[in-house]
C-alpha positions as YAML, in Angstrom:
chain: A
units: angstrom
residues:
- id: 1
  name: MET
  ca: [-26.88, -17.94, 15.02]
- id: 2
  name: GLY
  ca: [-28.72, -15.64, 12.61]
- id: 3
  name: ILE
  ca: [-29.01, -12.92, 15.23]
- id: 4
  name: GLY
  ca: [-25.26, -13.06, 15.92]
- id: 5
  name: VAL
  ca: [-24.41, -12.76, 12.23]
- id: 6
  name: SER
  ca: [-26.84, -9.87, 11.89]
- id: 7
  name: ALA
  ca: [-25.27, -8.12, 14.88]
- id: 8
  name: ILE
  ca: [-21.76, -8.56, 13.49]
- id: 9
  name: MET
  ca: [-22.78, -7.33, 10.03]
- id: 10
  name: SER
  ca: [-24.60, -4.35, 11.56]
- id: 11
  name: ALA
  ca: [-21.53, -3.43, 13.59]
- id: 12
  name: ALA
  ca: [-19.30, -3.79, 10.52]
- id: 13
  name: PHE
  ca: [-21.66, -1.61, 8.50]
- id: 14
  name: LEU
  ca: [-21.75, 1.04, 11.21]
- id: 15
  name: LEU
  ca: [-17.96, 1.15, 11.41]
- id: 16
  name: SER
  ca: [-17.77, 1.29, 7.60]
- id: 17
  name: TYR
  ca: [-20.23, 4.18, 7.57]
- id: 18
  name: ILE
  ca: [-18.18, 6.09, 10.12]
- id: 19
  name: GLY
  ca: [-14.95, 5.39, 8.20]
- id: 20
  name: GLN
  ca: [-16.50, 6.47, 4.89]
- id: 21
  name: ARG
  ca: [-17.92, 9.63, 6.45]
- id: 22
  name: LEU
  ca: [-14.50, 10.47, 7.88]
- id: 23
  name: GLU
  ca: [-12.89, 10.04, 4.45]
- id: 24
  name: ASN
  ca: [-15.55, 12.16, 2.72]
- id: 25
  name: ILE
  ca: [-15.24, 15.01, 5.21]
- id: 26
  name: SER
  ca: [-11.46, 14.81, 5.03]
- id: 27
  name: ASP
  ca: [-11.58, 15.03, 1.23]
- id: 28
  name: GLU
  ca: [-13.83, 18.10, 1.39]
- id: 29
  name: MET
  ca: [-11.58, 19.89, 3.88]
- id: 30
  name: ILE
  ca: [-9.07, 21.28, 1.38]
- id: 31
  name: ASN
  ca: [-11.81, 22.60, -0.92]
- id: 32
  name: ARG
  ca: [-13.70, 24.21, 1.93]
- id: 33
  name: SER
  ca: [-10.58, 25.82, 3.33]
- id: 34
  name: TYR
  ca: [-9.70, 27.24, -0.09]
- id: 35
  name: ASP
  ca: [-13.26, 28.42, -0.81]
- id: 36
  name: CYS
  ca: [-13.48, 30.46, 2.38]
- id: 37
  name: ALA
  ca: [-12.68, 34.16, 2.23]
- id: 38
  name: TRP
  ca: [-9.04, 33.53, 3.15]
- id: 39
  name: TYR
  ca: [-7.90, 36.75, 1.51]
- id: 40
  name: ASN
  ca: [-9.86, 38.73, 4.12]
- id: 41
  name: LEU
  ca: [-8.21, 36.92, 7.04]
- id: 42
  name: PRO
  ca: [-5.27, 38.31, 9.01]
- id: 43
  name: THR
  ca: [-1.83, 37.08, 7.94]
- id: 44
  name: LYS
  ca: [-1.48, 34.76, 10.93]
- id: 45
  name: ALA
  ca: [-4.80, 33.08, 10.14]
- id: 46
  name: GLN
  ca: [-3.77, 32.73, 6.48]
- id: 47
  name: LYS
  ca: [-0.62, 30.91, 7.55]
- id: 48
  name: LEU
  ca: [-2.67, 28.60, 9.78]
- id: 49
  name: LEU
  ca: [-4.99, 27.96, 6.86]
- id: 50
  name: LEU
  ca: [-1.98, 26.90, 4.77]
- id: 51
  name: VAL
  ca: [-1.09, 24.36, 7.45]
- id: 52
  name: ILE
  ca: [-4.67, 23.04, 7.38]
- id: 53
  name: MET
  ca: [-4.56, 22.78, 3.59]
- id: 54
  name: ALA
  ca: [-1.21, 20.98, 3.66]
- id: 55
  name: LYS
  ca: [-2.52, 18.50, 6.24]
- id: 56
  name: SER
  ca: [-5.66, 17.98, 4.15]
- id: 57
  name: LEU
  ca: [-3.62, 16.68, 1.22]
- id: 58
  name: SER
  ca: [-3.34, 13.32, 2.98]
- id: 59
  name: PRO
  ca: [-6.91, 12.30, 3.89]
- id: 60
  name: CYS
  ca: [-7.81, 10.90, 7.28]
- id: 61
  name: GLU
  ca: [-8.69, 7.22, 7.29]
- id: 62
  name: LEU
  ca: [-10.10, 4.80, 9.82]
- id: 63
  name: THR
  ca: [-8.00, 1.63, 9.67]
- id: 64
  name: ALA
  ca: [-8.03, -1.85, 11.13]
- id: 65
  name: GLY
  ca: [-4.39, -2.45, 11.78]
- id: 66
  name: PRO
  ca: [-1.83, -0.64, 9.67]
- id: 67
  name: THR
  ca: [-3.18, -1.47, 6.21]
- id: 68
  name: ILE
  ca: [-6.93, -2.21, 6.01]
- id: 69
  name: ARG
  ca: [-9.08, 0.88, 5.46]
- id: 70
  name: ILE
  ca: [-12.55, 0.76, 6.98]
- id: 71
  name: CYS
  ca: [-14.90, 2.13, 4.33]
- id: 72
  name: PHE
  ca: [-17.87, 1.11, 2.19]
- id: 73
  name: LEU
  ca: [-15.65, -0.37, -0.51]
- id: 74
  name: ASN
  ca: [-14.03, -2.79, 1.91]
- id: 75
  name: PHE
  ca: [-17.38, -3.53, 3.59]
- id: 76
  name: SER
  ca: [-18.90, -4.54, 0.27]
- id: 77
  name: SER
  ca: [-15.84, -6.68, -0.44]
- id: 78
  name: LEU
  ca: [-16.25, -8.33, 2.98]
- id: 79
  name: VAL
  ca: [-19.93, -9.08, 2.35]
- id: 80
  name: ASN
  ca: [-19.19, -10.37, -1.16]
- id: 81
  name: THR
  ca: [-16.44, -12.70, 0.06]
- id: 82
  name: SER
  ca: [-18.54, -13.89, 2.99]
- id: 83
  name: MET
  ca: [-21.45, -14.76, 0.71]
- id: 84
  name: SER
  ca: [-19.10, -16.66, -1.60]
- id: 85
  name: TYR
  ca: [-17.76, -18.73, 1.31]
- id: 86
  name: ILE
  ca: [-21.28, -19.42, 2.57]
- id: 87
  name: THR
  ca: [-22.36, -20.54, -0.90]
- id: 88
  name: VAL
  ca: [-19.39, -22.93, -1.15]
- id: 89
  name: MET
  ca: [-20.09, -24.35, 2.31]
- id: 90
  name: ILE
  ca: [-23.78, -24.88, 1.52]
- id: 91
  name: SER
  ca: [-22.92, -26.67, -1.72]
- id: 92
  name: LEU
  ca: [-20.41, -28.89, 0.11]
- id: 93
  name: VAL
  ca: [-23.02, -29.83, 2.72]
- id: 94
  name: GLU
  ca: [-25.58, -30.58, 0.02]
- id: 95
  name: MET
  ca: [-23.03, -32.67, -1.89]
- id: 96
  name: ASN
  ca: [-22.27, -34.79, 1.20]
- id: 97
  name: GLU
  ca: [-25.94, -35.53, 1.90]
...
């Protein structure tokens, strides 16, 4: 049972890492596109850069379903809640013995 829990937690952590990395890169996109030498680009490329900057205003997110973001914040919340439930279950088992 311990190996199964470890495998599930490892998979959840890996997905959270990927989701967090996606959010971080997405957040950096607008700054990097503005910091490039856009003034030296041709007009068509400048217009495309504006589209990239407009799209970067809403960051990319990895979600589970329509509402739950997969990131480190939610992973830590998942681990915290899981540990609380495990603690309650252990105390209930000890109380019944």
